Amino acid sequence: MRPSAAIAIAVTTVAVLLGGTATASARPSAHDLPRLPAGFSLGVATSGFQVEGDNRDSNWLRYSDSGRVPERVGRAVDFHDRYAQDIALARATGATVFRFSVEWSRVQPAPGRFDPAGWAFYDRVVRAVVDAGMQPMITLNHWVHPGWEVDRGGWNRPGMADDMVAFGEAVIDRYAWARPSWVTFNEPTEYVRREVTLGGLAPSAIGIMTDGIVRAHRALYRHVHARQRDAVVTSNIAYLPIPGVEPFLEDVFPARTRTTLDVIGVDQYYSVSAGDVSASAAATGEFWRASQAPEAMYLVLRRLSQRFPGIPLYVVENGLATDPSGRRPDGYRRSDHLRDTVYWLQRAIAASIPVVGYNYWSLTDNYEWGAYTPRFGLYTVDATTDPTLTRRPTDGVAAFRRIAADRGVPNGYRPTRAPVACSLVAAPDSCVRPVTVP
Ligand code: BGC
């Protein structure tokens, strides 16, 4: 274990034993909750493999169809043919950003060969997003690479990074006109972990994949800025609320690429507090059993602003899992979770934490990497039982609309949940400097 990790755990343990010496870090009155500023980006997020259907051969299609994961992807929620309807639904929420990924295997089905039909699909998607008045946020790699790359060795092969750069540059050249923001790699550490777990990467090649992603990210960053000078480029952190572990993971990617990150992108979902280990439910796939503490958003942003001073923060993903009926054992509703989370974003802004955007994961229910059971969508879709794949609004839709229209929750709003006694989400800071609701 690295010394800093050991120190973090030690300090956390002391803080837990002391019962948390409460010194609230930010205490705005009920009347000074700032609205989300005019330039604040409010988006909805998706990814290609999880929603499109009609997939081409890829690492993930092979994992899906070989039984390595519980459920097959099938036609997902058919975004491929319903993109226009879904982009209209996104627009109707009041979102200003629409995040999606370009599937490498769809546009480049063979080495050196690009498929005009694959491009034509994304041309239509980008055009529809722009015509709807939203900014595209394009992810170049959301954990999926073509089957022909798998056959060549995948990320076990250092040359994979060069292929990824060539593909990414082609996407950037084609869509820079739409002035997107860019995510080079979605959650690099999770990509590596999943490749190892699912057999795509030898544990001995973790360094090759890690170095390859860092190298490809830097090259793609430079390419975006050559084509689109004022673009915002990031690669999002999969925030792991485990004391001692998260700082180590940040050393692996964002710390190595910080000079090529225009914003620190972060995906924040779960929290851990003293005595509550329910977040481990996320490891079993029963995401809806993981308890939620919405102030985790504030604590995570505060910690990242300290770790990466001078770089704005962007919440690239955040959301709430329910079971297929839309419920959770703790009764937390999507609308309440969303409002509570936005309250903590506004608190972060009040405390001068430089957060500039927030995307909701996800617009619709989708293929949760091996299962359709966890539901994250503002719109719910029964992918396995409803042949019509009807999009049905959850209570989250009206909440999102209100937030978008009002630029946040109003003064006087109180989160439905009080902050937990000792959140370890950004330990030791989160535990020794807890937040309060005035
Ligand atoms: C991923 C998404 C995923 C979401 C919910 C993130 O880690 O980027 O693809 O669906 O979490 O689990």
XYZ file of C-alpha atoms and ligand atoms in Angstrom:
450
model
C 0.000 0.000 0.000
C 1.260 3.490 -0.766
C 2.163 5.505 2.330
C -0.408 8.203 1.516
C -3.166 5.567 1.316
C -2.151 4.168 4.685
C -2.141 7.669 6.184
C -5.593 8.400 4.770
C -7.026 5.249 6.277
C -5.343 5.964 9.609
C -6.671 9.509 9.792
C -10.122 8.296 8.808
C -10.100 5.679 11.511
C -9.168 8.254 14.120
C -11.926 10.548 12.908
C -14.486 7.736 13.085
C -13.394 6.846 16.596
C -13.733 10.447 17.677
C -17.229 10.477 16.260
C -16.402 13.222 13.764
C -15.552 16.653 15.075
C -18.079 18.744 13.219
C -16.792 21.898 11.579
C -19.092 22.791 8.727
C -17.105 24.068 5.802
C -19.805 26.057 4.053
C -22.809 27.591 5.743
C -24.855 29.676 3.350
C -28.065 30.965 4.807
C -31.328 29.648 3.434
C -31.454 32.739 1.247
C -28.117 32.684 -0.498
C -28.303 29.452 -2.443
C -27.087 30.593 -5.864
C -28.848 29.339 -8.982
C -26.822 27.425 -11.539
C -24.984 30.134 -13.477
C -25.962 30.950 -17.074
C -22.970 29.129 -18.561
C -23.539 26.002 -16.467
C -24.046 22.918 -18.679
C -26.964 20.677 -17.785
C -26.968 17.486 -19.777
C -28.251 13.973 -20.208
C -25.839 11.132 -20.922
C -25.929 7.891 -22.902
C -23.401 5.555 -24.498
C -23.548 3.764 -27.838
C -23.296 0.107 -26.874
C -25.728 0.537 -24.015
C -28.550 1.982 -26.104
C -28.072 1.580 -29.856
C -28.692 -2.084 -30.663
C -27.770 -3.375 -34.126
C -24.212 -3.662 -32.801
C -21.136 -4.573 -34.773
C -18.539 -7.118 -33.660
C -16.711 -5.786 -30.579
C -15.181 -6.854 -27.272
C -18.505 -6.195 -25.592
C -20.673 -7.929 -28.187
C -18.490 -10.975 -27.610
C -18.812 -10.708 -23.814
C -22.566 -10.348 -24.230
C -23.111 -13.156 -26.681
C -20.677 -15.702 -25.255
C -22.448 -15.844 -21.898
C -19.625 -14.171 -20.001
C -22.193 -11.783 -18.538
C -25.719 -12.664 -17.351
C -27.776 -11.021 -20.099
C -27.263 -10.410 -23.808
C -27.406 -6.905 -25.169
C -29.828 -7.819 -27.983
C -31.221 -4.673 -29.570
C -30.761 -2.628 -26.391
C -33.330 0.202 -26.491
C -32.932 0.640 -30.253
C -31.463 4.133 -30.152
C -30.114 3.290 -33.589
C -33.592 3.630 -35.064
C -35.173 5.824 -32.398
C -32.440 8.440 -31.988
C -34.677 11.241 -33.287
C -37.371 10.484 -30.713
C -34.823 10.191 -27.903
C -33.066 13.419 -28.804
C -36.454 15.125 -28.803
C -37.157 13.667 -25.349
C -33.782 14.948 -24.172
C -34.541 18.393 -25.519
C -37.916 18.387 -23.800
C -36.218 17.947 -20.430
C -34.519 21.302 -20.932
C -31.063 19.725 -21.194
C -28.461 21.836 -22.981
C -25.957 19.005 -23.511
C -26.479 15.562 -25.035
C -23.735 13.030 -24.371
C -23.322 9.957 -26.540
C -20.450 7.832 -27.805
C -19.348 6.985 -31.325
C -18.966 3.218 -31.558
C -15.616 2.467 -33.120
C -16.779 -0.882 -34.528
C -19.709 0.762 -36.322
C -17.621 3.279 -38.240
C -14.509 1.127 -38.682
C -15.624 -2.480 -39.126
C -12.215 -3.621 -40.405
C -8.638 -2.327 -40.154
C -8.205 0.661 -42.415
C -11.812 0.522 -43.658
C -14.416 3.062 -42.621
C -18.079 2.323 -43.288
C -20.070 5.188 -44.862
C -23.302 3.801 -43.398
C -21.781 3.847 -39.916
C -20.705 7.465 -40.355
C -24.101 8.372 -41.792
C -25.786 7.233 -38.568
C -23.633 9.484 -36.395
C -23.965 12.309 -38.912
C -27.719 12.144 -38.332
C -27.320 11.990 -34.557
C -24.990 14.993 -34.428
C -27.229 16.966 -36.763
C -30.323 16.150 -34.665
C -28.590 17.178 -31.422
C -27.451 20.486 -32.909
C -30.843 21.148 -34.505
C -32.454 20.536 -31.114
C -30.321 23.362 -29.731
C -28.108 21.133 -27.572
C -24.354 20.826 -27.517
C -23.060 17.347 -28.334
C -20.677 15.814 -25.815
C -18.957 13.041 -27.732
C -17.245 10.131 -26.018
C -14.621 8.543 -28.232
C -14.330 5.334 -26.239
C -16.966 4.109 -23.786
C -15.239 0.742 -23.058
C -15.959 -0.769 -26.481
C -13.444 -1.578 -29.212
C -13.884 -3.556 -32.441
C -13.672 -7.331 -32.694
C -10.762 -7.043 -35.126
C -8.809 -5.255 -32.409
C -9.672 -8.065 -29.982
C -8.266 -10.525 -32.540
C -5.066 -8.491 -32.698
C -4.675 -8.684 -28.917
C -6.757 -5.738 -27.752
C -5.088 -3.508 -25.186
C -2.470 -6.191 -24.508
C -0.815 -4.766 -27.642
C 0.842 -1.346 -27.343
C -0.085 -0.531 -30.974
C -3.775 -0.518 -30.034
C -3.269 3.044 -28.789
C -2.215 4.176 -32.277
C -5.311 2.608 -33.821
C -7.475 4.322 -31.212
C -5.855 7.667 -32.042
C -6.455 7.171 -35.782
C -10.128 6.371 -35.151
C -10.536 9.234 -32.686
C -8.930 11.738 -35.037
C -11.332 10.713 -37.796
C -14.278 11.360 -35.470
C -12.865 14.718 -34.354
C -12.259 15.802 -37.956
C -15.790 14.854 -38.923
C -17.668 16.509 -36.063
C -15.578 19.485 -34.949
C -18.004 21.672 -36.940
C -20.691 20.911 -34.331
C -18.511 22.375 -31.562
C -18.860 19.394 -29.245
C -17.180 18.883 -25.924
C -15.139 15.685 -25.889
C -14.591 12.758 -23.562
C -11.625 10.787 -24.881
C -11.990 7.704 -22.663
C -14.888 6.960 -20.356
C -13.680 6.018 -16.877
C -10.258 4.612 -17.844
C -9.710 2.722 -14.587
C -13.054 0.934 -14.954
C -12.240 0.115 -18.596
C -8.994 -1.528 -17.448
C -10.661 -3.328 -14.551
C -13.459 -4.698 -16.700
C -11.121 -5.848 -19.454
C -9.107 -7.810 -16.879
C -12.225 -9.219 -15.192
C -13.829 -10.299 -18.473
C -10.666 -11.816 -19.886
C -9.794 -9.208 -22.518
C -6.601 -8.094 -20.804
C -3.886 -10.117 -19.105
C -3.205 -8.765 -15.611
C 0.444 -8.506 -16.637
C -0.606 -6.066 -19.405
C -2.367 -3.559 -17.145
C 0.597 -1.222 -17.553
C 0.428 -1.504 -21.352
C -3.267 -0.583 -21.405
C -2.810 2.198 -18.878
C 0.107 3.726 -20.728
C -1.728 3.277 -24.036
C -4.783 5.170 -22.814
C -2.647 7.987 -21.391
C -0.738 8.278 -24.669
C -3.895 8.147 -26.802
C -5.679 10.674 -24.583
C -2.833 13.169 -24.916
C -2.687 12.765 -28.702
C -6.448 13.159 -29.038
C -6.417 16.200 -26.769
C -3.873 17.857 -29.057
C -5.869 16.911 -32.130
C -9.121 18.359 -30.778
C -7.415 21.632 -29.957
C -5.815 21.817 -33.385
C -9.270 21.499 -34.979
C -11.409 23.241 -32.380
C -9.314 25.677 -30.440
C -11.749 26.481 -27.606
C -13.057 22.934 -27.116
C -13.435 21.337 -23.710
C -11.747 17.938 -23.508
C -11.800 15.542 -20.574
C -11.647 11.924 -19.520
C -13.955 11.173 -16.622
C -12.948 9.716 -13.279
C -14.982 6.739 -12.008
C -15.120 8.035 -8.466
C -14.641 5.181 -5.998
C -15.680 6.232 -2.492
C -13.282 3.851 -0.805
C -10.866 5.471 1.634
C -7.325 5.297 0.339
C -8.244 3.780 -3.017
C -9.606 6.794 -4.891
C -6.441 8.928 -4.527
C -4.423 5.999 -5.815
C -6.699 5.657 -8.880
C -6.355 9.375 -9.547
C -2.594 8.874 -9.696
C -3.113 6.377 -12.511
C -4.974 8.685 -14.925
C -5.994 12.259 -14.108
C -2.758 13.026 -12.306
C -0.802 11.862 -15.364
C -2.975 13.757 -17.830
C -3.823 16.890 -15.851
C -2.135 19.228 -18.335
C -4.388 17.806 -21.044
C -7.682 18.037 -19.144
C -9.676 21.212 -19.725
C -12.033 20.092 -16.977
C -11.778 17.313 -14.424
C -14.632 15.042 -15.448
C -16.097 12.967 -12.641
C -18.728 10.254 -12.438
C -20.180 10.217 -8.929
C -22.747 7.635 -7.876
C -22.150 6.060 -4.482
C -21.177 6.937 -0.978
C -19.757 5.084 1.985
C -20.137 6.109 5.580
C -18.968 4.726 8.877
C -20.914 1.554 9.574
C -22.656 1.532 6.165
C -21.045 -0.702 3.601
C -24.101 -0.977 1.378
C -22.176 0.561 -1.519
C -20.669 -2.891 -1.885
C -24.068 -3.832 -3.384
C -22.789 -2.042 -6.473
C -20.195 -4.788 -6.833
C -22.924 -7.466 -7.003
C -24.943 -5.593 -9.627
C -27.785 -4.804 -7.193
C -27.072 -1.111 -7.469
C -30.459 -0.158 -6.046
C -29.459 -1.634 -2.667
C -26.558 0.784 -2.255
C -27.666 3.539 0.096
C -27.399 7.085 -1.136
C -26.120 10.184 0.601
C -26.578 13.094 -1.809
C -24.093 15.374 -0.043
C -21.457 12.979 -1.394
C -21.601 15.131 -4.524
C -20.448 18.198 -2.580
C -17.757 16.284 -0.707
C -16.357 14.746 -3.878
C -16.265 18.077 -5.700
C -14.610 19.756 -2.732
C -11.920 17.111 -2.584
C -11.249 17.161 -6.327
C -11.015 20.955 -6.324
C -8.276 20.602 -3.729
C -6.470 17.821 -5.550
C -6.622 19.569 -8.950
C -6.596 23.285 -8.116
C -7.210 25.656 -10.989
C -9.035 23.130 -13.180
C -12.850 23.389 -13.400
C -14.917 20.329 -12.536
C -17.643 18.744 -14.653
C -19.956 15.985 -13.380
C -20.023 13.851 -16.530
C -22.335 11.275 -14.931
C -24.530 11.016 -11.854
C -27.766 9.133 -11.309
C -29.752 6.719 -9.191
C -30.352 3.015 -9.695
C -33.754 1.498 -9.077
C -35.048 -2.020 -9.589
C -37.122 -2.709 -12.719
C -40.291 -1.533 -10.976
C -38.666 1.868 -10.397
C -38.329 1.319 -6.658
C -35.544 1.045 -4.125
C -35.543 -0.578 -0.671
C -34.822 2.814 0.930
C -37.738 4.470 -0.871
C -35.542 7.176 -2.432
C -37.251 8.511 -5.530
C -35.462 9.616 -8.689
C -36.951 13.103 -8.475
C -35.912 13.602 -4.841
C -32.426 12.283 -5.503
C -32.034 14.620 -8.462
C -33.236 17.705 -6.577
C -31.110 16.824 -3.547
C -28.059 16.366 -5.744
C -28.615 19.661 -7.523
C -29.001 21.352 -4.131
C -25.490 20.121 -3.276
C -24.184 21.338 -6.618
C -25.553 24.773 -5.792
C -23.935 24.551 -2.366
C -20.654 23.730 -4.077
C -21.033 26.828 -6.237
C -21.825 28.872 -3.115
C -18.550 27.639 -1.643
C -16.634 28.724 -4.799
C -15.946 25.157 -5.880
C -15.552 25.547 -9.649
C -18.157 23.106 -10.962
C -19.263 23.998 -14.486
C -21.561 21.180 -15.613
C -23.708 18.211 -14.670
C -24.999 15.328 -16.799
C -27.721 12.957 -15.697
C -27.074 9.285 -16.282
C -29.126 8.374 -18.134
C -31.759 9.618 -20.557
C -33.332 6.153 -20.839
C -32.848 2.800 -19.168
C -30.180 0.858 -20.986
C -27.902 -2.173 -21.034
C -26.062 -1.992 -17.741
C -22.998 -3.911 -18.953
C -24.402 -7.417 -18.629
C -27.892 -6.830 -17.265
C -31.081 -4.913 -17.884
C -32.140 -5.115 -14.244
C -30.672 -1.901 -12.786
C -32.590 1.092 -14.070
C -30.967 4.503 -14.344
C -33.221 6.196 -16.899
C -35.232 9.382 -16.650
C -37.392 7.435 -19.071
C -37.899 3.780 -18.246
C -37.867 1.154 -20.994
C -38.537 -2.562 -20.543
C -35.910 -3.737 -22.982
C -36.473 -7.442 -22.440
C -40.249 -7.642 -22.078
C -41.753 -4.800 -24.126
C -41.400 -5.350 -27.875
C -42.531 -1.752 -28.486
C -39.678 -0.399 -26.316
C -41.945 2.414 -25.176
C -40.222 5.239 -23.298
C -42.217 5.968 -20.143
C -41.335 9.048 -18.082
C -40.308 8.523 -14.477
C -40.870 11.188 -11.833
C -37.323 12.287 -12.674
C -38.441 13.912 -15.939
C -40.622 16.585 -14.341
C -37.939 17.220 -11.725
C -35.272 17.686 -14.396
C -37.532 20.040 -16.357
C -38.176 22.179 -13.307
C -34.481 22.328 -12.442
C -33.573 23.272 -16.013
C -36.272 25.964 -16.135
C -35.409 27.418 -12.714
C -31.632 26.910 -13.005
C -31.598 24.761 -9.890
C -33.661 24.234 -6.785
C -35.144 27.312 -5.106
C -33.944 29.136 -2.033
C -35.209 27.439 1.045
C -35.005 23.985 -0.508
C -34.027 21.337 2.024
C -32.653 17.976 0.842
C -34.945 15.092 1.708
C -31.991 13.453 3.482
C -29.768 14.974 6.108
C -26.039 14.478 5.606
C -24.764 11.205 7.077
C -22.752 11.361 10.302
C -19.385 10.354 8.940
C -19.149 10.164 5.188
C -15.996 8.432 4.070
C -16.600 9.410 0.460
C -13.680 11.809 0.363
C -11.945 10.710 3.534
C -10.406 11.959 5.661
C -11.663 15.435 4.712
C -15.312 14.404 4.357
C -15.313 12.856 7.804
C -13.449 15.527 9.725
C -15.074 18.468 7.871
C -18.692 17.325 7.463
C -21.278 19.499 5.776
C -24.536 20.611 7.316
C -27.823 21.945 5.990
C -28.513 25.351 7.546
C -20.636 4.104 -16.740
C -21.954 3.848 -17.396
C -22.833 3.030 -16.461
C -23.071 3.846 -15.207
C -24.037 3.223 -14.208
C -20.731 4.455 -15.288
O -19.700 3.846 -14.629
O -19.897 5.047 -17.466
O -21.728 3.221 -18.612
O -23.997 2.615 -17.042
O -21.851 4.045 -14.571
O -23.535 2.084 -13.631
